[in-house]
Amino acid sequence: MLYATHAVVDLDAIAHNVQAARELSPGKQLLVAVKADAYGHGAVEVSRRLAADGLADWFGVATTPEALELRAAGITQPILKLSQCLAEDELDAVIASEITPTVVDSLTMAAAAAAADRAGRQHYPVHLAVDTGMRRIGCEPEEAVDIATEAAERGLDLQGIFTHLPVSDTPRGADFTQAQLKRFLAAVEAVQRTRVSAGMQPVPLVHAANSGALLGHLKDGCTMARPGIMAYGYYPDANESPRPVKLQPAITWQTKVSTVKRVAAGETVGYGRTWTARFDSWVATIPIGYADGFSRLNSNRGRVLIGGRSYPIAGRVCMDQSMVDLGPATPDHAAPVSVGDDVVILGTQGDQTISADELAELMATISYEVLCLIGKRVERLYRG
Ligand SMILES: *Cc1c(COP(=O)(O)O)cnc(C)c1O
């Protein structure tokens, strides 16, 4: 390994978590969100494994390059681009690679139809987003019938209709979520009725459930679910999400001790001199910094695991390195750790665990962001 800082991704854990998602949505298709490089875990490897095990019927991405990366890697499952396309050339690329676009209104429907025409494709599949309360993308529920009818008129195959649930991750959001689902299912029913009375098949894929909704056991009347974070082993809300299944965090983020030195009482460590040794101390340097996604908010607050023990970060996290307080250094005592020892940033060592939720709390964010921020230069190694 040319760089000691790396992440080990346990593909068996991801398979276990996706299997758990399937068990929470029996009889339904499953779209696994692999956007943002599978929440930092590596979209190609994650998708290959889930495809090989037959665990994912669909993959969900945020951007067209993400979808093209999966196609280039040989992924043949349907891929839904969860956000709408903005440019003609983007739509042309999407259709050329059999990626399913999301449409949100007449304009995006017309653009998709035009792109399908340019490609000489009939009945190209699209999914319609309906906005029932997220206020991000999608048509108003009252517009759904007209836009769905337009899809048929323009020769597109309206294969899916979906909505998104912003507070499905906490029981406090149950009323809002149930009201959303009611509005959504009413719009879907109106679309289906219109289609059937026009002699068409109903839209086959109706989907709303992210991880929060799946874990919350919502009876949502859908035919597909769309989990993301739970596939990677985290509950969407660290404290409030129901935990009907046991998830296994899949990523372990590690590095190695690069230096150990004795720092005299009164000396300071790092930029800004924000940490002062209260007594003669052992201090380790580790080759990981904020450029790797180890947030500078860990300065003087975070911790790492070495030799199964927890040690605090001393001073400011630098771009590429950080220092660790190993405790007092009496003249005749060796340092408790050595150069080359494994350091866990996120994961388990011995009986100690640092979770993405713990790092997220320190950064005033959520596990999703911690995982997505693990840097590009951190090599991912795969197990399982
Ligand atoms: C990211 C995303 C999901 C997955 O959400 P999780 O909270 O990670 O389960 C589902 N649907 C849409 C539209 C998304 O953008």
PDB file of C-alpha atoms in Angstrom, residues 13-280:
ATOM      1  CA  ALA A  13     -22.290  -6.423   5.552  1.00  0.00           C
ATOM      2  CA  ILE A  14     -23.859  -4.474   2.685  1.00  0.00           C
ATOM      3  CA  ALA A  15     -25.428  -7.658   1.312  1.00  0.00           C
ATOM      4  CA  HIS A  16     -26.785  -8.417   4.800  1.00  0.00           C
ATOM      5  CA  ASN A  17     -28.274  -4.921   5.112  1.00  0.00           C
ATOM      6  CA  VAL A  18     -29.888  -5.032   1.675  1.00  0.00           C
ATOM      7  CA  GLN A  19     -31.304  -8.450   2.463  1.00  0.00           C
ATOM      8  CA  ALA A  20     -32.809  -6.892   5.596  1.00  0.00           C
ATOM      9  CA  ALA A  21     -34.330  -4.139   3.441  1.00  0.00           C
ATOM     10  CA  ARG A  22     -35.855  -6.802   1.197  1.00  0.00           C
ATOM     11  CA  GLU A  23     -37.386  -8.499   4.198  1.00  0.00           C
ATOM     12  CA  LEU A  24     -38.976  -5.191   5.218  1.00  0.00           C
ATOM     13  CA  SER A  25     -40.553  -4.815   1.773  1.00  0.00           C
ATOM     14  CA  PRO A  26     -41.719  -8.318   0.850  1.00  0.00           C
ATOM     15  CA  GLY A  27     -42.898  -8.808  -2.694  1.00  0.00           C
ATOM     16  CA  LYS A  28     -41.596  -5.428  -3.788  1.00  0.00           C
ATOM     17  CA  GLN A  29     -38.797  -4.474  -6.101  1.00  0.00           C
ATOM     18  CA  LEU A  30     -35.805  -2.870  -4.471  1.00  0.00           C
ATOM     19  CA  LEU A  31     -33.854   0.094  -5.794  1.00  0.00           C
ATOM     20  CA  VAL A  32     -30.616   0.592  -3.875  1.00  0.00           C
ATOM     21  CA  ALA A  33     -29.316   4.166  -3.861  1.00  0.00           C
ATOM     22  CA  VAL A  34     -25.660   4.059  -4.926  1.00  0.00           C
ATOM     23  CA  LYS A  35     -25.334   7.792  -5.570  1.00  0.00           C
ATOM     24  CA  ALA A  36     -22.286   9.670  -4.297  1.00  0.00           C
ATOM     25  CA  ASP A  37     -20.122   6.627  -4.976  1.00  0.00           C
ATOM     26  CA  ALA A  38     -22.438   4.457  -2.876  1.00  0.00           C
ATOM     27  CA  TYR A  39     -22.290   6.907   0.036  1.00  0.00           C
ATOM     28  CA  GLY A  40     -18.501   6.752  -0.128  1.00  0.00           C
ATOM     29  CA  HIS A  41     -18.295   2.944  -0.262  1.00  0.00           C
ATOM     30  CA  GLY A  42     -17.548   2.583  -3.994  1.00  0.00           C
ATOM     31  CA  ALA A  43     -20.513   2.398  -6.365  1.00  0.00           C
ATOM     32  CA  VAL A  44     -18.975  -0.054  -8.823  1.00  0.00           C
ATOM     33  CA  GLU A  45     -17.996  -2.689  -6.266  1.00  0.00           C
ATOM     34  CA  VAL A  46     -21.178  -2.299  -4.238  1.00  0.00           C
ATOM     35  CA  SER A  47     -23.387  -2.546  -7.335  1.00  0.00           C
ATOM     36  CA  ARG A  48     -21.464  -5.519  -8.722  1.00  0.00           C
ATOM     37  CA  ARG A  49     -21.890  -7.414  -5.479  1.00  0.00           C
ATOM     38  CA  LEU A  50     -25.597  -6.616  -5.122  1.00  0.00           C
ATOM     39  CA  ALA A  51     -26.192  -7.487  -8.767  1.00  0.00           C
ATOM     40  CA  ALA A  52     -24.304 -10.782  -8.445  1.00  0.00           C
ATOM     41  CA  ASP A  53     -26.341 -11.747  -5.377  1.00  0.00           C
ATOM     42  CA  GLY A  54     -29.609 -10.714  -7.022  1.00  0.00           C
ATOM     43  CA  LEU A  55     -30.282  -8.349  -4.124  1.00  0.00           C
ATOM     44  CA  ALA A  56     -30.949  -5.147  -6.071  1.00  0.00           C
ATOM     45  CA  ASP A  57     -33.501  -4.897  -8.880  1.00  0.00           C
ATOM     46  CA  TRP A  58     -32.592  -1.287  -9.564  1.00  0.00           C
ATOM     47  CA  PHE A  59     -29.816   1.154  -8.759  1.00  0.00           C
ATOM     48  CA  GLY A  60     -30.407   4.825  -8.013  1.00  0.00           C
ATOM     49  CA  VAL A  61     -27.923   7.585  -8.836  1.00  0.00           C
ATOM     50  CA  ALA A  62     -27.909  11.359  -8.564  1.00  0.00           C
ATOM     51  CA  THR A  63     -25.932  12.260 -11.670  1.00  0.00           C
ATOM     52  CA  THR A  64     -25.492  11.003 -15.212  1.00  0.00           C
ATOM     53  CA  PRO A  65     -21.716  10.435 -14.814  1.00  0.00           C
ATOM     54  CA  GLU A  66     -22.519   8.190 -11.833  1.00  0.00           C
ATOM     55  CA  ALA A  67     -24.856   6.134 -14.012  1.00  0.00           C
ATOM     56  CA  LEU A  68     -22.350   5.974 -16.872  1.00  0.00           C
ATOM     57  CA  GLU A  69     -19.682   4.721 -14.465  1.00  0.00           C
ATOM     58  CA  LEU A  70     -21.937   1.792 -13.545  1.00  0.00           C
ATOM     59  CA  ARG A  71     -22.677   0.998 -17.195  1.00  0.00           C
ATOM     60  CA  ALA A  72     -18.947   1.135 -18.033  1.00  0.00           C
ATOM     61  CA  ALA A  73     -18.382  -1.362 -15.207  1.00  0.00           C
ATOM     62  CA  GLY A  74     -20.849  -3.769 -16.777  1.00  0.00           C
ATOM     63  CA  ILE A  75     -23.874  -3.173 -14.560  1.00  0.00           C
ATOM     64  CA  THR A  76     -26.916  -4.156 -16.640  1.00  0.00           C
ATOM     65  CA  GLN A  77     -29.682  -3.616 -14.064  1.00  0.00           C
ATOM     66  CA  PRO A  78     -32.009  -0.675 -14.644  1.00  0.00           C
ATOM     67  CA  ILE A  79     -30.631   2.585 -13.255  1.00  0.00           C
ATOM     68  CA  LEU A  80     -32.865   5.466 -12.216  1.00  0.00           C
ATOM     69  CA  LYS A  81     -31.414   8.948 -12.227  1.00  0.00           C
ATOM     70  CA  LEU A  82     -33.222  10.353  -9.201  1.00  0.00           C
ATOM     71  CA  SER A  83     -32.918  14.000 -10.252  1.00  0.00           C
ATOM     72  CA  GLN A  84     -34.046  15.405 -13.572  1.00  0.00           C
ATOM     73  CA  CYS A  85     -31.704  15.997 -16.515  1.00  0.00           C
ATOM     74  CA  LEU A  86     -30.871  19.601 -17.269  1.00  0.00           C
ATOM     75  CA  ALA A  87     -29.430  19.568 -20.758  1.00  0.00           C
ATOM     76  CA  GLU A  88     -30.167  17.966 -24.118  1.00  0.00           C
ATOM     77  CA  ASP A  89     -26.788  16.308 -24.351  1.00  0.00           C
ATOM     78  CA  GLU A  90     -27.270  14.869 -20.891  1.00  0.00           C
ATOM     79  CA  LEU A  91     -30.545  13.278 -21.975  1.00  0.00           C
ATOM     80  CA  ASP A  92     -28.918  11.914 -25.124  1.00  0.00           C
ATOM     81  CA  ALA A  93     -26.204  10.271 -23.007  1.00  0.00           C
ATOM     82  CA  VAL A  94     -28.805   8.902 -20.619  1.00  0.00           C
ATOM     83  CA  ILE A  95     -30.793   7.278 -23.409  1.00  0.00           C
ATOM     84  CA  ALA A  96     -27.704   5.978 -25.196  1.00  0.00           C
ATOM     85  CA  SER A  97     -26.775   4.085 -22.008  1.00  0.00           C
ATOM     86  CA  GLU A  98     -30.282   2.839 -21.131  1.00  0.00           C
ATOM     87  CA  ILE A  99     -30.519   4.988 -18.023  1.00  0.00           C
ATOM     88  CA  THR A 100     -34.008   5.826 -16.809  1.00  0.00           C
ATOM     89  CA  PRO A 101     -34.607   9.569 -16.475  1.00  0.00           C
ATOM     90  CA  THR A 102     -36.825  11.295 -13.947  1.00  0.00           C
ATOM     91  CA  VAL A 103     -39.321  13.793 -15.332  1.00  0.00           C
ATOM     92  CA  VAL A 104     -41.008  16.440 -13.226  1.00  0.00           C
ATOM     93  CA  ASP A 105     -43.210  18.508 -15.518  1.00  0.00           C
ATOM     94  CA  SER A 106     -44.265  19.106 -19.138  1.00  0.00           C
ATOM     95  CA  LEU A 107     -40.934  20.636 -20.065  1.00  0.00           C
ATOM     96  CA  THR A 108     -38.802  17.755 -18.836  1.00  0.00           C
ATOM     97  CA  MET A 109     -41.291  15.310 -20.361  1.00  0.00           C
ATOM     98  CA  ALA A 110     -41.016  17.067 -23.726  1.00  0.00           C
ATOM     99  CA  ALA A 111     -37.222  17.093 -23.487  1.00  0.00           C
ATOM    100  CA  ALA A 112     -37.127  13.364 -22.706  1.00  0.00           C
ATOM    101  CA  ALA A 113     -39.488  12.637 -25.599  1.00  0.00           C
ATOM    102  CA  ALA A 114     -37.366  14.722 -27.973  1.00  0.00           C
ATOM    103  CA  ALA A 115     -34.232  12.900 -26.890  1.00  0.00           C
ATOM    104  CA  ALA A 116     -35.940   9.525 -27.345  1.00  0.00           C
ATOM    105  CA  ASP A 117     -36.983  10.647 -30.841  1.00  0.00           C
ATOM    106  CA  ARG A 118     -33.417  11.701 -31.678  1.00  0.00           C
ATOM    107  CA  ALA A 119     -32.265   8.261 -30.595  1.00  0.00           C
ATOM    108  CA  GLY A 120     -35.028   6.602 -32.627  1.00  0.00           C
ATOM    109  CA  ARG A 121     -36.388   5.008 -29.461  1.00  0.00           C
ATOM    110  CA  GLN A 122     -40.065   4.237 -28.964  1.00  0.00           C
ATOM    111  CA  HIS A 123     -41.667   3.835 -25.539  1.00  0.00           C
ATOM    112  CA  TYR A 124     -38.546   4.885 -23.691  1.00  0.00           C
ATOM    113  CA  PRO A 125     -39.148   4.448 -19.918  1.00  0.00           C
ATOM    114  CA  VAL A 126     -39.353   7.447 -17.602  1.00  0.00           C
ATOM    115  CA  HIS A 127     -40.351   7.923 -13.970  1.00  0.00           C
ATOM    116  CA  LEU A 128     -42.461  10.859 -12.822  1.00  0.00           C
ATOM    117  CA  ALA A 129     -41.592  12.582  -9.536  1.00  0.00           C
ATOM    118  CA  VAL A 130     -44.562  13.950  -7.585  1.00  0.00           C
ATOM    119  CA  ASP A 131     -43.870  16.530  -4.881  1.00  0.00           C
ATOM    120  CA  THR A 132     -46.000  15.773  -1.843  1.00  0.00           C
ATOM    121  CA  GLY A 133     -44.098  17.865   0.682  1.00  0.00           C
ATOM    122  CA  MET A 134     -40.342  17.704   0.168  1.00  0.00           C
ATOM    123  CA  ARG A 135     -40.540  20.834  -2.036  1.00  0.00           C
ATOM    124  CA  ARG A 136     -37.434  19.753  -3.943  1.00  0.00           C
ATOM    125  CA  ILE A 137     -38.426  18.264  -7.292  1.00  0.00           C
ATOM    126  CA  GLY A 138     -41.590  16.866  -8.805  1.00  0.00           C
ATOM    127  CA  CYS A 139     -44.963  18.014 -10.075  1.00  0.00           C
ATOM    128  CA  GLU A 140     -47.809  18.991  -7.799  1.00  0.00           C
ATOM    129  CA  PRO A 141     -50.077  16.011  -7.073  1.00  0.00           C
ATOM    130  CA  GLU A 142     -52.974  17.683  -8.949  1.00  0.00           C
ATOM    131  CA  GLU A 143     -50.824  17.862 -12.095  1.00  0.00           C
ATOM    132  CA  ALA A 144     -49.925  14.185 -12.099  1.00  0.00           C
ATOM    133  CA  VAL A 145     -52.794  12.998 -14.316  1.00  0.00           C
ATOM    134  CA  ASP A 146     -52.127  15.621 -17.007  1.00  0.00           C
ATOM    135  CA  ILE A 147     -48.391  14.983 -17.054  1.00  0.00           C
ATOM    136  CA  ALA A 148     -48.891  11.227 -17.074  1.00  0.00           C
ATOM    137  CA  THR A 149     -51.259  11.585 -20.020  1.00  0.00           C
ATOM    138  CA  GLU A 150     -48.664  13.686 -21.769  1.00  0.00           C
ATOM    139  CA  ALA A 151     -46.111  10.895 -21.391  1.00  0.00           C
ATOM    140  CA  ALA A 152     -48.387   8.553 -23.335  1.00  0.00           C
ATOM    141  CA  GLU A 153     -49.122  11.201 -25.975  1.00  0.00           C
ATOM    142  CA  ARG A 154     -45.435  11.788 -26.480  1.00  0.00           C
ATOM    143  CA  GLY A 155     -44.730   8.089 -26.918  1.00  0.00           C
ATOM    144  CA  LEU A 156     -42.865   7.611 -23.639  1.00  0.00           C
ATOM    145  CA  ASP A 157     -43.422   4.675 -21.322  1.00  0.00           C
ATOM    146  CA  LEU A 158     -44.403   5.980 -17.892  1.00  0.00           C
ATOM    147  CA  GLN A 159     -42.838   3.109 -16.019  1.00  0.00           C
ATOM    148  CA  GLY A 160     -42.675   4.649 -12.572  1.00  0.00           C
ATOM    149  CA  ILE A 161     -44.196   7.307 -10.368  1.00  0.00           C
ATOM    150  CA  PHE A 162     -42.593   8.334  -7.096  1.00  0.00           C
ATOM    151  CA  THR A 163     -42.407  10.762  -4.228  1.00  0.00           C
ATOM    152  CA  HIS A 164     -39.911  11.508  -1.473  1.00  0.00           C
ATOM    153  CA  LEU A 165     -40.463  11.637   2.289  1.00  0.00           C
ATOM    154  CA  PRO A 166     -38.453  14.241   4.237  1.00  0.00           C
ATOM    155  CA  VAL A 167     -39.338  13.182   7.806  1.00  0.00           C
ATOM    156  CA  SER A 168     -39.788   9.433   7.482  1.00  0.00           C
ATOM    157  CA  ASP A 169     -36.720   8.882   9.678  1.00  0.00           C
ATOM    158  CA  THR A 170     -38.371   9.808  12.976  1.00  0.00           C
ATOM    159  CA  PRO A 171     -41.627   8.781  14.626  1.00  0.00           C
ATOM    160  CA  ARG A 172     -42.256  12.501  15.201  1.00  0.00           C
ATOM    161  CA  GLY A 173     -42.658  12.779  11.442  1.00  0.00           C
ATOM    162  CA  ALA A 174     -45.276  10.049  11.194  1.00  0.00           C
ATOM    163  CA  ASP A 175     -48.300  12.307  10.696  1.00  0.00           C
ATOM    164  CA  PHE A 176     -46.650  14.353   7.971  1.00  0.00           C
ATOM    165  CA  THR A 177     -45.364  11.216   6.248  1.00  0.00           C
ATOM    166  CA  GLN A 178     -48.738   9.491   6.367  1.00  0.00           C
ATOM    167  CA  ALA A 179     -50.395  12.615   4.941  1.00  0.00           C
ATOM    168  CA  GLN A 180     -47.806  12.666   2.139  1.00  0.00           C
ATOM    169  CA  LEU A 181     -48.404   9.032   1.325  1.00  0.00           C
ATOM    170  CA  LYS A 182     -52.139   9.600   1.253  1.00  0.00           C
ATOM    171  CA  ARG A 183     -51.741  12.502  -1.173  1.00  0.00           C
ATOM    172  CA  PHE A 184     -49.295  10.500  -3.256  1.00  0.00           C
ATOM    173  CA  LEU A 185     -51.431   7.382  -3.446  1.00  0.00           C
ATOM    174  CA  ALA A 186     -54.489   9.455  -4.355  1.00  0.00           C
ATOM    175  CA  ALA A 187     -52.525  11.012  -7.235  1.00  0.00           C
ATOM    176  CA  VAL A 188     -51.273   7.573  -8.288  1.00  0.00           C
ATOM    177  CA  GLU A 189     -54.774   6.170  -8.215  1.00  0.00           C
ATOM    178  CA  ALA A 190     -56.041   9.018 -10.400  1.00  0.00           C
ATOM    179  CA  VAL A 191     -53.213   8.341 -12.881  1.00  0.00           C
ATOM    180  CA  GLN A 192     -53.930   4.607 -12.902  1.00  0.00           C
ATOM    181  CA  ARG A 193     -57.666   5.129 -13.383  1.00  0.00           C
ATOM    182  CA  THR A 194     -57.075   7.475 -16.307  1.00  0.00           C
ATOM    183  CA  ARG A 195     -54.699   5.031 -17.922  1.00  0.00           C
ATOM    184  CA  VAL A 196     -56.903   1.997 -17.480  1.00  0.00           C
ATOM    185  CA  SER A 197     -59.923   3.827 -18.861  1.00  0.00           C
ATOM    186  CA  ALA A 198     -57.789   4.743 -21.888  1.00  0.00           C
ATOM    187  CA  GLY A 199     -56.973   1.073 -22.394  1.00  0.00           C
ATOM    188  CA  MET A 200     -53.425   1.293 -21.034  1.00  0.00           C
ATOM    189  CA  GLN A 201     -51.672  -0.738 -18.377  1.00  0.00           C
ATOM    190  CA  PRO A 202     -51.299   0.912 -14.971  1.00  0.00           C
ATOM    191  CA  VAL A 203     -47.875   2.372 -14.144  1.00  0.00           C
ATOM    192  CA  PRO A 204     -46.006  -0.649 -12.739  1.00  0.00           C
ATOM    193  CA  LEU A 205     -43.499   0.977 -10.386  1.00  0.00           C
ATOM    194  CA  VAL A 206     -44.889   3.091  -7.573  1.00  0.00           C
ATOM    195  CA  HIS A 207     -42.254   4.080  -5.036  1.00  0.00           C
ATOM    196  CA  ALA A 208     -41.793   6.296  -1.987  1.00  0.00           C
ATOM    197  CA  ALA A 209     -39.902   4.479   0.772  1.00  0.00           C
ATOM    198  CA  ASN A 210     -36.371   5.604   1.614  1.00  0.00           C
ATOM    199  CA  SER A 211     -34.587   3.886   4.513  1.00  0.00           C
ATOM    200  CA  GLY A 212     -36.597   5.830   7.077  1.00  0.00           C
ATOM    201  CA  ALA A 213     -39.921   4.719   5.646  1.00  0.00           C
ATOM    202  CA  LEU A 214     -38.765   1.109   5.314  1.00  0.00           C
ATOM    203  CA  LEU A 215     -37.604   0.995   8.925  1.00  0.00           C
ATOM    204  CA  GLY A 216     -40.753   2.772  10.090  1.00  0.00           C
ATOM    205  CA  HIS A 217     -42.937  -0.013   8.707  1.00  0.00           C
ATOM    206  CA  LEU A 218     -45.067   2.335   6.704  1.00  0.00           C
ATOM    207  CA  LYS A 219     -47.874   0.578   4.896  1.00  0.00           C
ATOM    208  CA  ASP A 220     -47.332   2.550   1.758  1.00  0.00           C
ATOM    209  CA  GLY A 221     -49.112   0.641  -0.995  1.00  0.00           C
ATOM    210  CA  CYS A 222     -46.100   0.857  -3.284  1.00  0.00           C
ATOM    211  CA  THR A 223     -44.452  -1.694  -5.568  1.00  0.00           C
ATOM    212  CA  MET A 224     -40.828  -0.644  -5.082  1.00  0.00           C
ATOM    213  CA  ALA A 225     -38.689   0.712  -2.206  1.00  0.00           C
ATOM    214  CA  ARG A 226     -35.592   2.933  -2.458  1.00  0.00           C
ATOM    215  CA  PRO A 227     -33.256   2.517   0.523  1.00  0.00           C
ATOM    216  CA  GLY A 228     -29.835   4.149   0.683  1.00  0.00           C
ATOM    217  CA  ILE A 229     -28.190   4.696   4.056  1.00  0.00           C
ATOM    218  CA  MET A 230     -29.463   1.455   5.597  1.00  0.00           C
ATOM    219  CA  ALA A 231     -27.601  -0.531   2.936  1.00  0.00           C
ATOM    220  CA  TYR A 232     -24.392   0.880   4.385  1.00  0.00           C
ATOM    221  CA  GLY A 233     -25.306  -0.064   7.928  1.00  0.00           C
ATOM    222  CA  TYR A 234     -26.622   3.159   9.440  1.00  0.00           C
ATOM    223  CA  TYR A 235     -30.088   4.177  10.588  1.00  0.00           C
ATOM    224  CA  PRO A 236     -31.163   7.450   8.955  1.00  0.00           C
ATOM    225  CA  ASP A 237     -31.655   9.198  12.290  1.00  0.00           C
ATOM    226  CA  ALA A 238     -28.995   8.108  14.774  1.00  0.00           C
ATOM    227  CA  ASN A 239     -31.330   8.389  17.759  1.00  0.00           C
ATOM    228  CA  GLU A 240     -34.914   8.281  16.587  1.00  0.00           C
ATOM    229  CA  SER A 241     -35.219   5.839  13.680  1.00  0.00           C
ATOM    230  CA  PRO A 242     -36.958   2.604  14.632  1.00  0.00           C
ATOM    231  CA  ARG A 243     -34.588  -0.369  14.493  1.00  0.00           C
ATOM    232  CA  PRO A 244     -36.682  -3.357  13.405  1.00  0.00           C
ATOM    233  CA  VAL A 245     -33.610  -4.955  11.824  1.00  0.00           C
ATOM    234  CA  LYS A 246     -30.007  -5.070  12.948  1.00  0.00           C
ATOM    235  CA  LEU A 247     -27.779  -3.307  10.456  1.00  0.00           C
ATOM    236  CA  GLN A 248     -24.040  -3.835  10.091  1.00  0.00           C
ATOM    237  CA  PRO A 249     -21.877  -0.774   9.391  1.00  0.00           C
ATOM    238  CA  ALA A 250     -19.823  -1.675   6.327  1.00  0.00           C
ATOM    239  CA  ILE A 251     -16.884   0.692   6.357  1.00  0.00           C
ATOM    240  CA  THR A 252     -13.751   0.715   8.490  1.00  0.00           C
ATOM    241  CA  TRP A 253     -11.517   3.726   7.953  1.00  0.00           C
ATOM    242  CA  GLN A 254      -7.947   3.210   9.025  1.00  0.00           C
ATOM    243  CA  THR A 255      -4.438   4.533   8.933  1.00  0.00           C
ATOM    244  CA  LYS A 256      -1.113   3.777  10.630  1.00  0.00           C
ATOM    245  CA  VAL A 257       1.000   5.618  13.173  1.00  0.00           C
ATOM    246  CA  SER A 258       3.760   7.462  11.302  1.00  0.00           C
ATOM    247  CA  THR A 259       5.659   9.101  14.168  1.00  0.00           C
ATOM    248  CA  VAL A 260       5.808   8.859  17.959  1.00  0.00           C
ATOM    249  CA  LYS A 261       7.565  11.594  19.910  1.00  0.00           C
ATOM    250  CA  ARG A 262       8.027  12.806  23.431  1.00  0.00           C
ATOM    251  CA  VAL A 263       6.690  16.329  23.995  1.00  0.00           C
ATOM    252  CA  ALA A 264       7.867  18.184  27.089  1.00  0.00           C
ATOM    253  CA  ALA A 265       5.439  19.757  29.552  1.00  0.00           C
ATOM    254  CA  GLY A 266       4.542  23.246  28.331  1.00  0.00           C
ATOM    255  CA  GLU A 267       5.234  22.568  24.665  1.00  0.00           C
ATOM    256  CA  THR A 268       2.430  23.009  22.164  1.00  0.00           C
ATOM    257  CA  VAL A 269       1.331  20.811  19.286  1.00  0.00           C
ATOM    258  CA  GLY A 270       0.155  21.800  15.818  1.00  0.00           C
ATOM    259  CA  TYR A 271      -1.111  24.875  14.010  1.00  0.00           C
ATOM    260  CA  GLY A 272      -2.331  27.699  16.156  1.00  0.00           C
ATOM    261  CA  ARG A 273      -0.666  26.093  19.207  1.00  0.00           C
ATOM    262  CA  THR A 274      -4.091  25.085  20.519  1.00  0.00           C
ATOM    263  CA  TRP A 275      -2.898  22.070  22.560  1.00  0.00           C
ATOM    264  CA  THR A 276      -0.347  22.363  25.346  1.00  0.00           C
ATOM    265  CA  ALA A 277       1.242  19.381  27.093  1.00  0.00           C
ATOM    266  CA  ARG A 278       0.293  19.563  30.764  1.00  0.00           C
ATOM    267  CA  PHE A 279       3.078  17.098  31.525  1.00  0.00           C
ATOM    268  CA  ASP A 280       5.745  15.296  29.509  1.00  0.00           C
TER     269      ASP A 280
END
